[in-house]
Amino acid sequence: MTRTATMIPGRGETMRVTVSIIKADIGAIGGHTIPSAEVIGIARERVERAKRSLLIDGYTCHTGDDIALIMTHTRGVGNAEVHQLAWETFVACTEKAKTQGLYGAGQDLLKDAFSGNVRGLGPGSAEMEFQERPSEALMLLLGDKCGAGAYNLPLYLAFADPMYSPGLLVSEALHDGFTFQILDMDYSGGDRMITLPAPDRLYDIAALLRDTNRYAIRGIWSRKFPNEQAVAVGTERLRNIAGKYVGKDDPPAIVRVQKIFPATEEFGPVFGLGAFVGGDTRGSHNLPLMPVPINTPASTYFCCPMVSALGFSVHEGILTGPSDLFADPFWHHVRDQVAGKAMEMRRQGFFEPAMLPMSELEYGGIVARLKGLEREFKVQQQTAGAPAGSE
Ligand code: 13P
Ligand code: MG
Ligand code: MG
């Protein structure tokens, strides 16, 4: 994408920093719930140790059974050493997970050898390099039991809809809108993407983003300051790598907030909606995306999709935080409402849209069974009496 250099007024010379979130599900206690304390301890220890060399700063946590390594450095996006640190950390975590008999130990490590980048190996990553603003505010999103399109509706509403994002009306910095980069996740020949500006192409953006199983927001940029990236989402699909269902994608995302971007609180109502997304039990159903605090176990209630949000301030790469953005008292009420949506949907069991459409089903069994029924279908004439094949 070509971008002209428009500087944010009054920023002066600040540091260029890279934020990398690399995450993986490498096993959990008693099902797809939470990693063990020992496994998280290994991850935390590795990140802490790297703070003295490779990294400026780091933070380790989990959402459901996915462990996230949050790292700051100056090495740019896709740096081989940073990715190797994450890969080796997850390999060490897997060894421990296996000794503990954790369920799905090493689930997201789909390849044996590291080849310079975790992309295509199983772990998910969201990375962004930017020049720090004097008050650089970040919101990091970590998902579990959901696909990479799970953030489509909340991010669309926050970056393109003034009903939810009043900053688009009241702030000159936001008034020009944002550019959306959208990935076609069904295309297997590489990263097939389209870049569309909002509000000019709003209906085209909406037409794509409504299909969260096929299209996912990969990135969002400011239009007034085209060098300024607002959002980076990790859009790796495990199914595309493994060729079959091995676990859900559980996307990480980096969102820069405040000033030339929507304010942190403008993301509250859009996540409070609890939009229905694909995922949950066996990766084969639709349930609402539940906003949860950091380090929440996956829900025994049908593995309802979940997202946590970590607020950080960054200065010269040093992270201050996190502020647990879905933990204040208001979210109890939101969670009650989202739980209500989930329970209502579960009442209709396997019937669509509670179960995903056949084209999206992550488990092969039902698809194979329907193929088997094909030969029993017969084209019949409209005649009176019992149909052929009835006893
Ligand atoms: P995870 O991808 O989070 O392991 O979930 C897998 C699953 O199928 C839960 O039912
Ligand atoms: Mg799992
Ligand atoms: Mg998971």
Short mmCIF file of C-alpha atoms and ligand atoms in Angstrom, two decimals:
data_model
loop_
_atom_site.label_atom_id
_atom_site.label_comp_id
_atom_site.label_asym_id
_atom_site.label_seq_id
_atom_site.Cartn_x
_atom_site.Cartn_y
_atom_site.Cartn_z
CA MET A 1 0.00 0.00 0.00
CA THR A 2 1.51 3.42 -0.87
CA ARG A 3 1.22 5.98 1.88
CA THR A 4 2.16 9.63 1.90
CA ALA A 5 3.95 10.85 5.03
CA THR A 6 1.55 13.04 6.99
CA MET A 7 2.99 13.69 10.43
CA ILE A 8 0.82 13.97 13.49
CA PRO A 9 1.25 17.63 14.55
CA GLY A 10 3.42 18.17 17.65
CA ARG A 11 4.72 14.64 17.84
CA GLY A 12 8.39 15.41 17.11
CA GLU A 13 10.93 12.61 17.03
CA THR A 14 9.79 9.59 19.00
CA MET A 15 10.82 5.99 18.85
CA ARG A 16 9.72 3.40 16.29
CA VAL A 17 8.60 0.36 18.16
CA THR A 18 7.25 -3.04 17.12
CA VAL A 19 4.54 -4.80 19.11
CA SER A 20 4.34 -8.55 18.48
CA ILE A 21 1.69 -10.84 19.91
CA ILE A 22 2.46 -14.48 19.20
CA LYS A 23 0.05 -16.99 20.68
CA ALA A 24 -0.63 -20.71 20.71
CA ASP A 25 -2.87 -23.29 22.30
CA ILE A 26 -0.52 -25.97 23.56
CA GLY A 27 -2.78 -27.93 25.82
CA ALA A 28 -5.12 -27.45 28.73
CA ILE A 29 -6.39 -29.00 31.96
CA GLY A 30 -9.35 -31.37 31.76
CA GLY A 31 -10.36 -30.42 28.20
CA HIS A 32 -9.97 -27.13 26.28
CA THR A 33 -10.03 -24.94 29.42
CA ILE A 34 -6.81 -23.30 30.73
CA PRO A 35 -3.12 -24.02 30.41
CA SER A 36 -1.44 -25.31 33.59
CA ALA A 37 0.39 -22.90 35.91
CA GLU A 38 3.64 -24.76 35.16
CA VAL A 39 3.26 -24.32 31.39
CA ILE A 40 2.42 -20.62 31.70
CA GLY A 41 5.36 -20.31 34.10
CA ILE A 42 7.73 -21.58 31.39
CA ALA A 43 6.34 -19.09 28.87
CA ARG A 44 6.60 -16.21 31.33
CA GLU A 45 10.13 -17.11 32.32
CA ARG A 46 11.32 -17.23 28.68
CA VAL A 47 9.79 -13.85 27.88
CA GLU A 48 11.26 -12.31 31.07
CA ARG A 49 14.70 -13.66 30.19
CA ALA A 50 14.50 -12.23 26.64
CA LYS A 51 13.75 -8.77 28.04
CA ARG A 52 17.43 -8.39 28.77
CA SER A 53 18.46 -9.01 25.16
CA LEU A 54 16.05 -9.40 22.26
CA LEU A 55 13.03 -7.61 23.67
CA ILE A 56 12.44 -4.23 25.28
CA ASP A 57 9.47 -5.48 27.24
CA GLY A 58 7.03 -8.36 27.43
CA TYR A 59 3.92 -9.69 29.11
CA THR A 60 2.49 -13.23 29.22
CA CYS A 61 -1.12 -14.22 29.85
CA HIS A 62 -3.83 -16.54 28.58
CA THR A 63 -7.39 -16.35 27.31
CA GLY A 64 -9.10 -19.72 27.67
CA ASP A 65 -6.50 -22.28 26.60
CA ASP A 66 -4.47 -19.92 24.40
CA ILE A 67 -1.18 -18.52 25.77
CA ALA A 68 -0.20 -15.08 24.44
CA LEU A 69 3.34 -13.70 24.41
CA ILE A 70 3.10 -9.92 24.16
CA MET A 71 6.47 -8.46 23.17
CA THR A 72 7.92 -5.05 22.30
CA HIS A 73 11.18 -4.54 20.40
CA THR A 74 12.77 -2.54 17.58
CA ARG A 75 13.31 -5.37 15.10
CA GLY A 76 10.26 -4.83 12.90
CA VAL A 77 7.39 -7.11 11.89
CA GLY A 78 8.18 -10.77 11.11
CA ASN A 79 11.61 -10.70 12.78
CA ALA A 80 13.17 -14.19 12.73
CA GLU A 81 14.72 -13.96 16.23
CA VAL A 82 11.49 -12.81 17.86
CA HIS A 83 9.52 -15.54 16.10
CA GLN A 84 12.14 -18.11 17.06
CA LEU A 85 11.88 -17.04 20.71
CA ALA A 86 8.12 -17.63 20.55
CA TRP A 87 8.45 -20.95 18.72
CA GLU A 88 11.07 -22.31 21.13
CA THR A 89 8.98 -21.13 24.07
CA PHE A 90 5.96 -23.02 22.77
CA VAL A 91 8.07 -26.12 22.12
CA ALA A 92 9.33 -26.01 25.74
CA CYS A 93 5.75 -25.46 26.96
CA THR A 94 4.59 -28.46 24.90
CA GLU A 95 7.21 -30.73 26.48
CA LYS A 96 5.89 -29.78 29.92
CA ALA A 97 2.27 -30.09 28.78
CA LYS A 98 2.97 -33.65 27.60
CA THR A 99 4.51 -34.65 30.94
CA GLN A 100 1.32 -33.41 32.61
CA GLY A 101 -0.97 -35.19 30.16
CA LEU A 102 -2.66 -31.91 29.28
CA TYR A 103 -5.45 -32.21 26.76
CA GLY A 104 -4.29 -31.35 23.23
CA ALA A 105 -0.65 -30.91 24.32
CA GLY A 106 1.11 -29.10 21.47
CA GLN A 107 -2.24 -28.60 19.70
CA ASP A 108 -1.17 -25.56 17.66
CA LEU A 109 2.38 -26.68 16.79
CA LEU A 110 1.52 -28.21 13.45
CA LYS A 111 5.00 -28.48 11.99
CA ASP A 112 8.18 -29.97 13.41
CA ALA A 113 10.77 -27.47 12.28
CA PHE A 114 10.98 -23.71 12.62
CA SER A 115 11.75 -21.92 9.36
CA GLY A 116 12.20 -18.25 10.25
CA ASN A 117 8.58 -17.27 11.01
CA VAL A 118 5.71 -18.87 12.92
CA ARG A 119 3.33 -18.13 10.05
CA GLY A 120 2.23 -21.40 8.51
CA LEU A 121 3.42 -23.42 11.51
CA GLY A 122 0.31 -23.11 13.69
CA PRO A 123 0.79 -20.31 16.26
CA GLY A 124 -1.09 -17.08 15.50
CA SER A 125 0.52 -13.66 15.36
CA ALA A 126 -0.49 -10.01 15.20
CA GLU A 127 2.31 -7.50 14.77
CA MET A 128 2.57 -3.78 14.15
CA GLU A 129 5.46 -1.34 13.83
CA PHE A 130 4.75 2.34 14.46
CA GLN A 131 6.28 5.56 15.62
CA GLU A 132 5.16 6.07 19.20
CA ARG A 133 2.86 8.97 19.95
CA PRO A 134 3.75 10.86 23.16
CA SER A 135 0.84 9.03 24.87
CA GLU A 136 0.70 5.78 22.97
CA ALA A 137 -2.41 3.86 24.03
CA LEU A 138 -3.04 0.28 22.95
CA MET A 139 -5.86 -2.19 23.29
CA LEU A 140 -4.76 -5.79 22.70
CA LEU A 141 -7.45 -8.36 21.95
CA LEU A 142 -7.06 -12.05 22.68
CA GLY A 143 -9.71 -14.53 21.56
CA ASP A 144 -10.52 -18.15 22.27
CA LYS A 145 -12.97 -20.61 20.62
CA CYS A 146 -13.49 -18.35 17.61
CA GLY A 147 -12.26 -17.72 14.07
CA ALA A 148 -10.25 -14.85 12.64
CA GLY A 149 -13.40 -13.03 11.49
CA ALA A 150 -14.70 -12.75 15.06
CA TYR A 151 -13.70 -9.09 15.35
CA ASN A 152 -15.26 -8.02 12.02
CA LEU A 153 -18.46 -6.51 13.44
CA PRO A 154 -16.97 -4.76 16.51
CA LEU A 155 -14.12 -3.25 14.46
CA TYR A 156 -16.44 -2.24 11.63
CA LEU A 157 -18.73 -0.45 14.08
CA ALA A 158 -15.85 1.23 15.95
CA PHE A 159 -14.04 2.43 12.80
CA ALA A 160 -16.88 3.09 10.36
CA ASP A 161 -20.24 3.63 12.08
CA PRO A 162 -20.96 6.96 13.82
CA MET A 163 -23.89 5.36 15.66
CA TYR A 164 -21.28 3.55 17.75
CA SER A 165 -18.23 5.70 17.13
CA PRO A 166 -19.13 9.35 17.71
CA GLY A 167 -15.46 10.28 17.22
CA LEU A 168 -16.10 9.97 13.48
CA LEU A 169 -18.43 12.98 13.83
CA VAL A 170 -16.82 15.06 16.55
CA SER A 171 -13.09 14.68 15.87
CA GLU A 172 -11.41 16.23 12.80
CA ALA A 173 -8.70 13.56 13.04
CA LEU A 174 -11.23 10.77 12.51
CA HIS A 175 -13.56 12.56 10.12
CA ASP A 176 -11.84 11.33 6.91
CA GLY A 177 -12.52 7.75 7.98
CA PHE A 178 -10.35 4.65 7.83
CA THR A 179 -8.99 2.25 5.24
CA PHE A 180 -9.87 -1.44 5.70
CA GLN A 181 -7.64 -4.25 4.50
CA ILE A 182 -9.72 -7.43 4.25
CA LEU A 183 -8.41 -10.97 3.74
CA ASP A 184 -10.17 -13.73 1.80
CA MET A 185 -9.52 -16.67 4.14
CA ASP A 186 -10.85 -19.26 1.68
CA TYR A 187 -8.19 -18.52 -0.91
CA SER A 188 -5.40 -21.06 -0.63
CA GLY A 189 -2.96 -19.55 -3.15
CA GLY A 190 -1.58 -16.87 -0.77
CA ASP A 191 -2.82 -13.75 1.01
CA ARG A 192 -5.65 -12.54 -1.27
CA MET A 193 -6.64 -9.14 0.05
CA ILE A 194 -8.74 -6.13 -0.84
CA THR A 195 -8.23 -2.60 0.44
CA LEU A 196 -11.30 -0.38 0.73
CA PRO A 197 -11.79 3.10 2.21
CA ALA A 198 -14.64 3.95 4.59
CA PRO A 199 -17.02 5.71 4.38
CA ASP A 200 -16.75 5.84 0.54
CA ARG A 201 -16.95 2.05 0.08
CA LEU A 202 -18.95 1.32 3.24
CA TYR A 203 -21.47 -1.01 1.62
CA ASP A 204 -18.73 -3.05 -0.08
CA ILE A 205 -16.88 -3.35 3.23
CA ALA A 206 -20.11 -4.41 4.94
CA ALA A 207 -20.92 -6.94 2.21
CA LEU A 208 -17.59 -8.67 2.80
CA LEU A 209 -17.33 -8.43 6.58
CA ARG A 210 -20.78 -9.93 7.20
CA ASP A 211 -19.30 -13.29 6.16
CA THR A 212 -17.02 -13.81 9.16
CA ASN A 213 -16.18 -17.37 8.13
CA ARG A 214 -14.66 -16.27 4.82
CA TYR A 215 -13.47 -12.66 5.22
CA ALA A 216 -11.51 -11.13 8.07
CA ILE A 217 -10.19 -7.66 8.74
CA ARG A 218 -6.40 -7.91 8.51
CA GLY A 219 -5.57 -4.23 9.12
CA ILE A 220 -7.06 -0.73 9.43
CA TRP A 221 -5.29 2.59 8.69
CA SER A 222 -6.08 6.23 9.33
CA ARG A 223 -7.00 8.15 6.16
CA LYS A 224 -6.00 11.55 7.48
CA PHE A 225 -2.61 10.18 8.56
CA PRO A 226 -2.07 7.32 6.08
CA ASN A 227 1.18 6.17 7.73
CA GLU A 228 -0.67 5.46 10.95
CA GLN A 229 -1.91 1.92 11.32
CA ALA A 230 -4.79 1.51 13.74
CA VAL A 231 -5.35 -2.25 13.75
CA ALA A 232 -3.48 -5.49 13.00
CA VAL A 233 -5.35 -8.80 13.34
CA GLY A 234 -3.78 -12.26 13.32
CA THR A 235 -5.74 -14.10 10.62
CA GLU A 236 -4.00 -17.48 10.42
CA ARG A 237 -6.41 -20.38 9.91
CA LEU A 238 -5.35 -23.68 11.45
CA ARG A 239 -7.67 -25.54 9.11
CA ASN A 240 -5.79 -24.19 6.06
CA ILE A 241 -2.45 -25.33 7.50
CA ALA A 242 -3.49 -28.74 8.83
CA GLY A 243 -6.03 -29.55 6.09
CA LYS A 244 -8.51 -30.62 8.78
CA TYR A 245 -9.95 -29.38 12.07
CA VAL A 246 -7.33 -29.37 14.82
CA GLY A 247 -8.54 -26.46 16.96
CA LYS A 248 -9.92 -22.97 16.60
CA ASP A 249 -7.87 -20.02 15.30
CA ASP A 250 -8.44 -17.78 18.36
CA PRO A 251 -7.16 -14.53 16.85
CA PRO A 252 -4.95 -11.94 18.54
CA ALA A 253 -5.23 -8.26 17.53
CA ILE A 254 -3.41 -4.99 18.20
CA VAL A 255 -5.57 -1.84 18.24
CA ARG A 256 -4.14 1.66 18.73
CA VAL A 257 -6.67 3.85 20.50
CA GLN A 258 -7.35 7.52 21.41
CA LYS A 259 -6.65 10.84 19.64
CA ILE A 260 -6.51 10.01 15.87
CA PHE A 261 -8.20 6.63 16.53
CA PRO A 262 -11.47 5.73 18.29
CA ALA A 263 -11.33 6.09 22.09
CA THR A 264 -10.95 3.02 24.29
CA GLU A 265 -14.50 3.41 25.59
CA GLU A 266 -15.93 3.52 22.05
CA PHE A 267 -14.99 -0.16 21.84
CA GLY A 268 -17.18 -1.00 24.86
CA PRO A 269 -20.64 -1.02 23.26
CA VAL A 270 -19.38 -2.73 20.09
CA PHE A 271 -17.97 -5.65 22.06
CA GLY A 272 -20.92 -5.48 24.45
CA LEU A 273 -23.18 -6.53 21.56
CA GLY A 274 -21.92 -10.10 21.85
CA ALA A 275 -22.11 -10.66 18.10
CA PHE A 276 -22.67 -14.25 17.01
CA VAL A 277 -19.52 -15.82 15.58
CA GLY A 278 -18.43 -19.27 14.43
CA GLY A 279 -16.44 -21.40 16.86
CA ASP A 280 -17.24 -22.84 20.31
CA THR A 281 -17.74 -26.61 20.77
CA ARG A 282 -15.83 -28.60 18.14
CA GLY A 283 -15.41 -25.33 16.23
CA SER A 284 -18.74 -26.13 14.60
CA HIS A 285 -21.36 -23.76 16.03
CA ASN A 286 -22.44 -20.14 16.31
CA LEU A 287 -22.50 -18.44 19.71
CA PRO A 288 -22.02 -14.83 20.85
CA LEU A 289 -18.53 -13.46 21.47
CA MET A 290 -18.35 -13.01 25.26
CA PRO A 291 -16.07 -10.21 26.60
CA VAL A 292 -14.13 -11.62 29.58
CA PRO A 293 -11.33 -10.53 31.94
CA ILE A 294 -7.70 -11.51 31.29
CA ASN A 295 -6.79 -15.12 32.23
CA THR A 296 -10.40 -16.38 32.15
CA PRO A 297 -10.88 -20.13 31.61
CA ALA A 298 -12.83 -21.25 28.55
CA SER A 299 -16.49 -21.72 29.44
CA THR A 300 -17.91 -25.13 30.27
CA TYR A 301 -21.06 -23.68 28.74
CA PHE A 302 -20.41 -25.11 25.28
CA CYS A 303 -17.03 -23.33 24.97
CA CYS A 304 -18.76 -20.00 24.24
CA PRO A 305 -16.37 -17.83 22.16
CA MET A 306 -14.57 -15.28 24.30
CA VAL A 307 -12.39 -12.19 23.97
CA SER A 308 -10.32 -10.32 26.52
CA ALA A 309 -8.91 -6.81 26.07
CA LEU A 310 -5.70 -5.51 27.62
CA GLY A 311 -5.08 -1.76 27.82
CA PHE A 312 -1.41 -0.74 27.73
CA SER A 313 0.49 2.52 27.57
CA VAL A 314 3.79 2.28 25.71
CA HIS A 315 6.73 4.64 26.04
CA GLU A 316 10.09 3.86 24.43
CA GLY A 317 8.85 0.31 24.11
CA ILE A 318 8.17 -0.10 27.83
CA LEU A 319 4.68 -1.39 28.58
CA THR A 320 2.73 0.07 31.48
CA GLY A 321 -0.27 -2.08 32.35
CA PRO A 322 -2.31 -3.97 31.55
CA SER A 323 -5.60 -2.40 32.44
CA ASP A 324 -8.12 -5.27 32.24
CA LEU A 325 -10.63 -3.58 29.91
CA PHE A 326 -13.51 -6.06 30.24
CA ALA A 327 -13.24 -6.38 34.04
CA ASP A 328 -15.06 -3.32 35.42
CA PRO A 329 -18.52 -3.87 37.00
CA PHE A 330 -20.45 -2.92 33.86
CA TRP A 331 -19.28 -6.10 32.15
CA HIS A 332 -21.13 -8.33 34.64
CA HIS A 333 -24.37 -7.07 33.15
CA VAL A 334 -23.06 -7.41 29.59
CA ARG A 335 -21.96 -10.97 30.31
CA ASP A 336 -25.40 -11.83 31.72
CA GLN A 337 -26.99 -10.60 28.50
CA VAL A 338 -24.50 -12.39 26.25
CA ALA A 339 -24.98 -15.59 28.28
CA GLY A 340 -28.74 -15.20 27.66
CA LYS A 341 -28.14 -15.01 23.90
CA ALA A 342 -25.93 -18.10 24.07
CA MET A 343 -28.46 -20.12 26.07
CA GLU A 344 -31.30 -19.18 23.75
CA MET A 345 -29.28 -20.29 20.72
CA ARG A 346 -28.29 -23.58 22.37
CA ARG A 347 -31.96 -24.50 22.82
CA GLN A 348 -32.11 -25.41 19.13
CA GLY A 349 -29.15 -27.78 19.36
CA PHE A 350 -27.84 -28.92 15.99
CA PHE A 351 -30.30 -26.90 13.91
CA GLU A 352 -28.85 -24.05 11.82
CA PRO A 353 -27.83 -21.39 12.63
CA ALA A 354 -26.94 -22.93 16.04
CA MET A 355 -24.70 -25.38 14.18
CA LEU A 356 -22.62 -23.93 11.32
CA PRO A 357 -23.75 -24.53 7.71
CA MET A 358 -22.38 -27.65 6.06
CA SER A 359 -19.80 -25.66 4.07
CA GLU A 360 -18.19 -24.44 7.32
CA LEU A 361 -18.36 -27.55 9.45
CA GLU A 362 -14.94 -28.18 10.93
CA TYR A 363 -15.58 -31.85 11.73
CA GLY A 364 -15.60 -34.27 8.81
CA GLY A 365 -18.03 -36.88 10.17
CA ILE A 366 -21.33 -35.27 9.29
CA VAL A 367 -20.07 -34.21 5.86
CA ALA A 368 -18.95 -37.78 5.09
CA ARG A 369 -22.27 -39.13 6.34
CA LEU A 370 -24.23 -36.86 4.01
CA LYS A 371 -22.08 -37.93 1.09
CA GLY A 372 -22.95 -41.54 2.00
CA LEU A 373 -26.67 -40.68 1.83
CA GLU A 374 -26.24 -39.32 -1.72
CA ARG A 375 -26.63 -42.76 -3.32
CA GLU A 376 -29.92 -43.31 -1.51
CA PHE A 377 -31.51 -40.23 -3.11
CA LYS A 378 -33.79 -41.10 -6.02
CA VAL A 379 -35.62 -38.84 -8.45
CA GLN A 380 -39.26 -39.94 -8.33
CA GLN A 381 -42.32 -39.31 -10.45
CA GLN A 382 -45.23 -37.58 -8.74
CA THR A 383 -47.45 -40.66 -8.22
CA ALA A 384 -50.01 -41.61 -5.64
CA GLY A 385 -49.18 -44.18 -2.98
CA ALA A 386 -46.18 -44.85 -0.77
CA PRO A 387 -42.75 -43.62 -1.99
CA ALA A 388 -40.27 -46.19 -3.40
CA GLY A 389 -38.02 -47.52 -0.63
CA SER A 390 -40.66 -47.29 2.13
CA GLU A 391 -41.37 -50.51 4.03
P1 13P B 1 -9.54 -24.70 21.02
O1 13P B 1 -9.12 -24.38 19.62
O2 13P B 1 -9.58 -23.49 21.87
O3 13P B 1 -8.64 -25.74 21.58
O4 13P B 1 -11.01 -25.28 21.02
C1 13P B 1 -11.20 -26.49 20.42
C2 13P B 1 -12.57 -27.05 20.49
O5 13P B 1 -12.96 -27.68 19.54
C3 13P B 1 -13.41 -26.86 21.67
O6 13P B 1 -14.60 -27.63 21.58
MG MG B 2 -7.45 -26.36 22.92
MG MG B 3 -7.98 -22.16 22.14
#
